[in-house]
Amino acid sequence: MTALTIRPANADEFATAIEWAAGEGWNPGLDDLPAFHAADPAGFLMGFLDGEPVSSISVVRYGATFGFLGFYIVHPDHRGSGIGIATWNTGMTHLKGRTIGLDGVVAQQDNYRKSGFVLAGRNIRFAGIPTALPDKTVPVRLASAADAQALIAYDRRFFADDRTAFIRAWAAPPTPARRTTVLAERDGEISGYGVIRPCREGYKIGPLFADDAESAKSILAALVKTLPAGVTIVLDPPEANAAAVALAESLGLENVFETARMYRGPAPDLPMARTFGITTFELG
């Protein structure tokens, strides 16, 4: 076999991995890559044979203590050749010394467990055309550029380490025109926020973080009302938050699959009761 080269990929190169992810049925967002890459430009690795991409893995570093793994893909023509484990090992080196999280399909749990990962819980993907929307009982509004710092500070309560660069690109206006951020407020303070974005199929909401179920419902209703009628939406609540699961079901969405949230190293203590939808399966 020609020598395998594994190295950080620029955003244009990693667009190939986004296409692979679409081919695997992962339904990536249309504008995800710039914000993903902003989170850790050195954290998007690809394997190359004779200059041709054959594998990918994202190993994004957050702050000083945490990392998240995703986009672990080997091109079908090169599976079973050792490229996958070589790519994995290079990615894990990038996250050495950190707690590492991932969202893996249930069938891969045993493989991840062999690498030291421990199951922390499950995230359930709900999808469908909403048949009903909750009432808006908490004031909500579109986020503006003036909200950036408050939004970043609020988000920090829900994540294992600092992800300012990612949130600034993902959720803090001005975002790409097709991505929308809505805030809920109580007594002049943020009580929740959510982001909706177009994907290859339908629209995904993520994150959906809120101090209480009423704020979450109000944000979700406002987000959906920004869309054309009759489109599919996707929401990924943690199974541990029964209110979040009930909210997804109340819209008429269906459980289409689940992922295993696993960690290698000390698991972060996250507010699952206030997490109504995770941000992405790829970056945590």
mmCIF file of C-alpha atoms in Angstrom:
data_model
loop_
_atom_site.group_PDB
_atom_site.id
_atom_site.type_symbol
_atom_site.label_atom_id
_atom_site.label_comp_id
_atom_site.label_asym_id
_atom_site.label_seq_id
_atom_site.Cartn_x
_atom_site.Cartn_y
_atom_site.Cartn_z
ATOM 1 C CA MET A 1 0.000 0.000 0.000
ATOM 2 C CA THR A 2 1.168 3.515 -0.790
ATOM 3 C CA ALA A 3 2.227 5.408 2.312
ATOM 4 C CA LEU A 4 -0.706 6.906 4.183
ATOM 5 C CA THR A 5 -0.450 10.567 5.150
ATOM 6 C CA ILE A 6 -2.750 11.829 7.917
ATOM 7 C CA ARG A 7 -2.782 15.562 8.490
ATOM 8 C CA PRO A 8 -5.018 18.520 9.363
ATOM 9 C CA ALA A 9 -7.273 19.399 6.459
ATOM 10 C CA ASN A 10 -8.358 22.878 5.511
ATOM 11 C CA ALA A 11 -12.044 23.644 5.192
ATOM 12 C CA ASP A 12 -12.098 23.068 1.439
ATOM 13 C CA GLU A 13 -10.471 19.655 1.841
ATOM 14 C CA PHE A 14 -12.755 18.632 4.697
ATOM 15 C CA ALA A 15 -15.767 19.377 2.521
ATOM 16 C CA THR A 16 -15.076 15.907 1.102
ATOM 17 C CA ALA A 17 -15.725 14.409 4.542
ATOM 18 C CA ILE A 18 -19.001 16.331 4.728
ATOM 19 C CA GLU A 19 -20.007 14.655 1.470
ATOM 20 C CA TRP A 20 -19.031 11.272 2.888
ATOM 21 C CA ALA A 21 -21.162 11.999 5.951
ATOM 22 C CA ALA A 22 -24.097 12.806 3.700
ATOM 23 C CA GLY A 23 -23.537 9.515 1.923
ATOM 24 C CA GLU A 24 -23.665 7.709 5.264
ATOM 25 C CA GLY A 25 -27.093 9.251 5.906
ATOM 26 C CA TRP A 26 -25.911 11.699 8.572
ATOM 27 C CA ASN A 27 -27.716 14.638 6.929
ATOM 28 C CA PRO A 28 -25.191 17.443 7.539
ATOM 29 C CA GLY A 29 -26.217 21.077 7.600
ATOM 30 C CA LEU A 30 -25.720 23.209 4.519
ATOM 31 C CA ASP A 31 -23.585 25.811 6.297
ATOM 32 C CA ASP A 32 -21.954 23.712 9.029
ATOM 33 C CA LEU A 33 -18.368 23.554 7.866
ATOM 34 C CA PRO A 34 -17.195 27.164 8.466
ATOM 35 C CA ALA A 35 -18.396 27.118 12.079
ATOM 36 C CA PHE A 36 -17.077 23.604 12.655
ATOM 37 C CA HIS A 37 -13.646 24.522 11.331
ATOM 38 C CA ALA A 38 -13.561 27.723 13.404
ATOM 39 C CA ALA A 39 -13.850 25.652 16.587
ATOM 40 C CA ASP A 40 -10.377 24.116 16.105
ATOM 41 C CA PRO A 41 -8.787 24.519 12.660
ATOM 42 C CA ALA A 42 -6.170 21.876 13.493
ATOM 43 C CA GLY A 43 -8.801 19.383 14.615
ATOM 44 C CA PHE A 44 -10.109 18.180 11.253
ATOM 45 C CA LEU A 45 -7.846 15.396 10.034
ATOM 46 C CA MET A 46 -7.876 13.462 6.807
ATOM 47 C CA GLY A 47 -5.906 10.519 5.514
ATOM 48 C CA PHE A 48 -4.486 10.718 1.994
ATOM 49 C CA LEU A 49 -3.115 8.090 -0.399
ATOM 50 C CA ASP A 50 -1.299 9.565 -3.396
ATOM 51 C CA GLY A 51 -2.973 12.866 -2.639
ATOM 52 C CA GLU A 52 -6.473 11.379 -2.653
ATOM 53 C CA PRO A 53 -8.583 11.566 0.539
ATOM 54 C CA VAL A 54 -9.412 8.171 2.022
ATOM 55 C CA SER A 55 -10.352 8.832 5.672
ATOM 56 C CA SER A 56 -11.467 11.529 8.071
ATOM 57 C CA ILE A 57 -11.864 12.271 11.757
ATOM 58 C CA SER A 58 -12.693 15.463 13.648
ATOM 59 C CA VAL A 59 -11.016 15.844 17.027
ATOM 60 C CA VAL A 60 -11.993 19.291 18.226
ATOM 61 C CA ARG A 61 -10.297 20.745 21.288
ATOM 62 C CA TYR A 62 -12.361 22.915 23.621
ATOM 63 C CA GLY A 63 -10.600 24.958 26.275
ATOM 64 C CA ALA A 64 -7.792 23.138 28.081
ATOM 65 C CA THR A 65 -9.565 19.988 29.245
ATOM 66 C CA PHE A 66 -12.089 18.654 26.735
ATOM 67 C CA GLY A 67 -12.293 17.343 23.200
ATOM 68 C CA PHE A 68 -14.995 15.878 20.994
ATOM 69 C CA LEU A 69 -14.639 13.253 18.277
ATOM 70 C CA GLY A 70 -16.726 12.921 15.130
ATOM 71 C CA PHE A 71 -16.657 12.412 11.364
ATOM 72 C CA TYR A 72 -14.773 9.119 11.803
ATOM 73 C CA ILE A 73 -15.148 7.775 8.270
ATOM 74 C CA VAL A 74 -13.089 5.593 5.959
ATOM 75 C CA HIS A 75 -13.982 5.670 2.286
ATOM 76 C CA PRO A 76 -15.725 2.362 1.444
ATOM 77 C CA ASP A 77 -13.024 1.441 -1.077
ATOM 78 C CA HIS A 78 -10.387 1.441 1.670
ATOM 79 C CA ARG A 79 -12.102 -0.181 4.632
ATOM 80 C CA GLY A 80 -10.412 -3.148 6.252
ATOM 81 C CA SER A 81 -6.949 -1.947 5.257
ATOM 82 C CA GLY A 82 -5.799 -0.474 8.577
ATOM 83 C CA ILE A 83 -6.452 3.095 7.487
ATOM 84 C CA GLY A 84 -9.251 3.475 10.011
ATOM 85 C CA ILE A 85 -7.211 2.596 13.091
ATOM 86 C CA ALA A 86 -4.298 4.729 11.886
ATOM 87 C CA THR A 87 -6.635 7.689 11.474
ATOM 88 C CA TRP A 88 -8.212 7.022 14.866
ATOM 89 C CA ASN A 89 -4.853 6.858 16.631
ATOM 90 C CA THR A 90 -3.684 10.103 15.052
ATOM 91 C CA GLY A 91 -6.886 11.792 16.112
ATOM 92 C CA MET A 92 -6.619 10.539 19.675
ATOM 93 C CA THR A 93 -3.091 11.933 19.864
ATOM 94 C CA HIS A 94 -4.504 15.372 19.037
ATOM 95 C CA LEU A 95 -6.723 15.070 22.137
ATOM 96 C CA LYS A 96 -4.123 13.560 24.462
ATOM 97 C CA GLY A 97 -4.621 14.480 28.112
ATOM 98 C CA ARG A 98 -8.240 15.555 27.692
ATOM 99 C CA THR A 99 -11.592 14.043 28.465
ATOM 100 C CA ILE A 100 -12.976 13.003 25.078
ATOM 101 C CA GLY A 101 -16.637 12.798 24.158
ATOM 102 C CA LEU A 102 -18.404 11.270 21.179
ATOM 103 C CA ASP A 103 -21.878 10.425 19.949
ATOM 104 C CA GLY A 104 -21.703 6.985 18.411
ATOM 105 C CA VAL A 105 -24.273 4.718 16.857
ATOM 106 C CA VAL A 106 -25.362 2.023 19.261
ATOM 107 C CA ALA A 107 -23.802 -0.747 17.157
ATOM 108 C CA GLN A 108 -20.342 0.750 17.702
ATOM 109 C CA GLN A 109 -20.542 0.980 21.500
ATOM 110 C CA ASP A 110 -18.437 -2.116 22.051
ATOM 111 C CA ASN A 111 -15.696 -0.839 19.755
ATOM 112 C CA TYR A 112 -15.579 2.498 21.542
ATOM 113 C CA ARG A 113 -15.596 0.742 24.897
ATOM 114 C CA LYS A 114 -12.458 -1.146 23.871
ATOM 115 C CA SER A 115 -10.790 2.247 23.426
ATOM 116 C CA GLY A 116 -11.693 3.272 26.961
ATOM 117 C CA PHE A 117 -14.989 5.045 26.361
ATOM 118 C CA VAL A 118 -17.814 4.689 28.887
ATOM 119 C CA LEU A 119 -21.519 5.153 28.167
ATOM 120 C CA ALA A 120 -22.960 8.273 29.803
ATOM 121 C CA GLY A 121 -26.411 8.302 28.219
ATOM 122 C CA ARG A 122 -28.311 8.356 24.975
ATOM 123 C CA ASN A 123 -29.450 11.089 22.641
ATOM 124 C CA ILE A 124 -32.579 10.407 20.621
ATOM 125 C CA ARG A 125 -33.149 11.843 17.171
ATOM 126 C CA PHE A 126 -36.719 12.920 16.540
ATOM 127 C CA ALA A 127 -37.758 13.993 13.052
ATOM 128 C CA GLY A 128 -40.880 14.794 11.095
ATOM 129 C CA ILE A 129 -43.245 17.499 9.931
ATOM 130 C CA PRO A 130 -44.697 19.175 13.036
ATOM 131 C CA THR A 131 -48.401 18.528 13.510
ATOM 132 C CA ALA A 132 -48.697 20.981 16.420
ATOM 133 C CA LEU A 133 -46.665 23.718 18.081
ATOM 134 C CA PRO A 134 -46.509 24.688 21.756
ATOM 135 C CA ASP A 135 -47.770 28.074 22.901
ATOM 136 C CA LYS A 136 -45.244 30.856 23.383
ATOM 137 C CA THR A 137 -45.591 31.710 27.076
ATOM 138 C CA VAL A 138 -42.137 33.271 27.552
ATOM 139 C CA PRO A 139 -40.963 36.351 25.605
ATOM 140 C CA VAL A 140 -38.665 35.388 22.734
ATOM 141 C CA ARG A 141 -36.843 37.335 20.044
ATOM 142 C CA LEU A 142 -34.256 36.941 17.333
ATOM 143 C CA ALA A 143 -30.710 37.269 18.654
ATOM 144 C CA SER A 144 -28.681 40.264 17.534
ATOM 145 C CA ALA A 145 -24.971 41.027 17.381
ATOM 146 C CA ALA A 146 -25.309 42.844 20.709
ATOM 147 C CA ASP A 147 -26.236 39.526 22.360
ATOM 148 C CA ALA A 148 -23.005 37.740 21.438
ATOM 149 C CA GLN A 149 -21.218 37.909 24.788
ATOM 150 C CA ALA A 150 -24.323 37.085 26.819
ATOM 151 C CA LEU A 151 -25.077 34.192 24.493
ATOM 152 C CA ILE A 152 -21.548 32.805 24.808
ATOM 153 C CA ALA A 153 -21.706 33.112 28.608
ATOM 154 C CA TYR A 154 -25.078 31.366 28.745
ATOM 155 C CA ASP A 155 -23.902 28.531 26.509
ATOM 156 C CA ARG A 156 -20.903 27.906 28.755
ATOM 157 C CA ARG A 157 -23.226 26.527 31.451
ATOM 158 C CA PHE A 158 -24.180 23.680 29.155
ATOM 159 C CA PHE A 159 -20.831 22.512 27.829
ATOM 160 C CA ALA A 160 -17.795 20.749 29.245
ATOM 161 C CA ASP A 161 -15.296 23.541 28.484
ATOM 162 C CA ASP A 162 -15.053 26.858 26.697
ATOM 163 C CA ARG A 163 -16.279 26.879 23.089
ATOM 164 C CA THR A 164 -16.354 30.606 22.432
ATOM 165 C CA ALA A 165 -14.897 30.356 18.925
ATOM 166 C CA PHE A 166 -17.503 27.817 17.885
ATOM 167 C CA ILE A 167 -20.510 29.626 19.378
ATOM 168 C CA ARG A 168 -19.374 32.935 17.930
ATOM 169 C CA ALA A 169 -19.426 31.299 14.487
ATOM 170 C CA TRP A 170 -22.444 29.055 15.064
ATOM 171 C CA ALA A 171 -24.998 31.041 17.010
ATOM 172 C CA ALA A 172 -23.901 34.635 17.609
ATOM 173 C CA PRO A 173 -25.211 36.965 14.881
ATOM 174 C CA PRO A 174 -24.372 37.672 12.201
ATOM 175 C CA THR A 175 -24.566 33.977 11.291
ATOM 176 C CA PRO A 176 -25.072 32.701 7.740
ATOM 177 C CA ALA A 177 -28.410 33.920 6.445
ATOM 178 C CA ARG A 178 -29.901 30.443 6.570
ATOM 179 C CA ARG A 179 -29.140 29.879 10.278
ATOM 180 C CA THR A 180 -31.397 31.538 12.876
ATOM 181 C CA THR A 181 -30.868 32.041 16.622
ATOM 182 C CA VAL A 182 -33.763 32.771 18.993
ATOM 183 C CA LEU A 183 -33.439 33.840 22.643
ATOM 184 C CA ALA A 184 -35.938 33.565 25.485
ATOM 185 C CA GLU A 185 -35.763 36.138 28.260
ATOM 186 C CA ARG A 186 -37.058 36.380 31.801
ATOM 187 C CA ASP A 187 -36.561 39.604 33.766
ATOM 188 C CA GLY A 188 -34.150 40.889 31.148
ATOM 189 C CA GLU A 189 -31.885 37.832 31.335
ATOM 190 C CA ILE A 190 -31.464 35.006 28.845
ATOM 191 C CA SER A 191 -33.483 31.978 29.945
ATOM 192 C CA GLY A 192 -32.699 29.880 26.899
ATOM 193 C CA TYR A 193 -31.672 29.864 23.278
ATOM 194 C CA GLY A 194 -31.960 27.749 20.186
ATOM 195 C CA VAL A 195 -30.541 27.611 16.677
ATOM 196 C CA ILE A 196 -32.180 26.228 13.547
ATOM 197 C CA ARG A 197 -30.408 25.523 10.279
ATOM 198 C CA PRO A 198 -31.150 23.943 6.918
ATOM 199 C CA CYS A 199 -29.743 20.494 6.199
ATOM 200 C CA ARG A 200 -29.616 18.193 3.187
ATOM 201 C CA GLU A 201 -33.049 17.050 4.321
ATOM 202 C CA GLY A 202 -35.189 19.391 6.405
ATOM 203 C CA TYR A 203 -34.007 21.611 9.244
ATOM 204 C CA LYS A 204 -32.188 20.755 12.471
ATOM 205 C CA ILE A 205 -32.624 22.525 15.785
ATOM 206 C CA GLY A 206 -29.493 22.524 17.912
ATOM 207 C CA PRO A 207 -28.746 23.484 20.478
ATOM 208 C CA LEU A 208 -31.970 23.995 22.399
ATOM 209 C CA PHE A 209 -30.912 25.016 25.900
ATOM 210 C CA ALA A 210 -33.327 26.522 28.430
ATOM 211 C CA ASP A 211 -33.751 27.121 32.134
ATOM 212 C CA ASP A 212 -37.252 25.623 32.068
ATOM 213 C CA ALA A 213 -39.642 23.783 29.793
ATOM 214 C CA GLU A 214 -41.759 26.871 29.070
ATOM 215 C CA SER A 215 -38.738 28.753 27.746
ATOM 216 C CA ALA A 216 -37.778 25.743 25.621
ATOM 217 C CA LYS A 217 -41.293 25.452 24.193
ATOM 218 C CA SER A 218 -41.427 29.150 23.367
ATOM 219 C CA ILE A 219 -38.053 29.071 21.615
ATOM 220 C CA LEU A 220 -38.945 25.966 19.649
ATOM 221 C CA ALA A 221 -42.256 27.447 18.499
ATOM 222 C CA ALA A 222 -40.512 30.636 17.371
ATOM 223 C CA LEU A 223 -37.823 28.703 15.495
ATOM 224 C CA VAL A 224 -40.306 26.539 13.625
ATOM 225 C CA LYS A 225 -42.371 29.579 12.671
ATOM 226 C CA THR A 226 -39.377 30.967 10.766
ATOM 227 C CA LEU A 227 -39.684 28.041 8.318
ATOM 228 C CA PRO A 228 -41.963 27.366 5.364
ATOM 229 C CA ALA A 229 -44.971 25.216 6.187
ATOM 230 C CA GLY A 230 -44.715 21.473 5.789
ATOM 231 C CA VAL A 231 -40.964 21.016 6.138
ATOM 232 C CA THR A 232 -39.259 18.324 8.207
ATOM 233 C CA ILE A 233 -37.530 19.341 11.420
ATOM 234 C CA VAL A 234 -35.034 17.383 13.506
ATOM 235 C CA LEU A 235 -34.421 17.653 17.261
ATOM 236 C CA ASP A 236 -31.918 15.614 19.305
ATOM 237 C CA PRO A 237 -32.904 15.601 22.997
ATOM 238 C CA PRO A 238 -31.056 13.565 25.610
ATOM 239 C CA GLU A 239 -33.036 10.562 26.764
ATOM 240 C CA ALA A 240 -32.352 11.641 30.358
ATOM 241 C CA ASN A 241 -34.552 14.729 29.918
ATOM 242 C CA ALA A 242 -38.087 13.355 29.917
ATOM 243 C CA ALA A 243 -39.575 16.823 29.368
ATOM 244 C CA ALA A 244 -37.457 17.276 26.243
ATOM 245 C CA VAL A 245 -38.538 13.918 24.846
ATOM 246 C CA ALA A 246 -42.174 14.773 25.614
ATOM 247 C CA LEU A 247 -41.765 18.115 23.843
ATOM 248 C CA ALA A 248 -40.498 16.416 20.689
ATOM 249 C CA GLU A 249 -43.343 13.914 20.816
ATOM 250 C CA SER A 250 -45.900 16.697 21.336
ATOM 251 C CA LEU A 251 -44.946 18.109 17.940
ATOM 252 C CA GLY A 252 -45.747 14.792 16.299
ATOM 253 C CA LEU A 253 -42.092 14.008 15.616
ATOM 254 C CA GLU A 254 -40.980 10.376 15.493
ATOM 255 C CA ASN A 255 -38.010 8.637 17.081
ATOM 256 C CA VAL A 256 -35.816 7.749 14.100
ATOM 257 C CA PHE A 257 -32.587 6.635 15.810
ATOM 258 C CA GLU A 258 -30.357 7.207 18.806
ATOM 259 C CA THR A 259 -26.706 7.727 19.602
ATOM 260 C CA ALA A 260 -24.604 6.678 22.548
ATOM 261 C CA ARG A 261 -22.961 9.627 24.305
ATOM 262 C CA MET A 262 -19.688 8.227 25.619
ATOM 263 C CA TYR A 263 -16.645 9.699 27.332
ATOM 264 C CA ARG A 264 -13.073 8.636 27.834
ATOM 265 C CA GLY A 265 -11.883 10.277 31.017
ATOM 266 C CA PRO A 266 -13.962 11.980 33.709
ATOM 267 C CA ALA A 267 -17.432 12.677 32.345
ATOM 268 C CA PRO A 268 -18.510 16.326 32.591
ATOM 269 C CA ASP A 269 -21.396 17.211 34.891
ATOM 270 C CA LEU A 270 -23.837 18.744 32.422
ATOM 271 C CA PRO A 271 -27.344 20.115 33.158
ATOM 272 C CA MET A 272 -29.317 17.479 31.290
ATOM 273 C CA ALA A 273 -32.625 18.679 32.773
ATOM 274 C CA ARG A 274 -32.092 21.983 30.935
ATOM 275 C CA THR A 275 -30.758 20.447 27.728
ATOM 276 C CA PHE A 276 -33.708 20.092 25.355
ATOM 277 C CA GLY A 277 -31.613 19.462 22.258
ATOM 278 C CA ILE A 278 -27.881 18.909 21.811
ATOM 279 C CA THR A 279 -25.927 21.082 19.400
ATOM 280 C CA THR A 280 -24.608 18.477 16.945
ATOM 281 C CA PHE A 281 -23.646 14.816 16.988
ATOM 282 C CA GLU A 282 -20.357 15.729 15.318
ATOM 283 C CA LEU A 283 -19.010 18.457 17.632
ATOM 284 C CA GLY A 284 -20.945 17.879 20.848
#
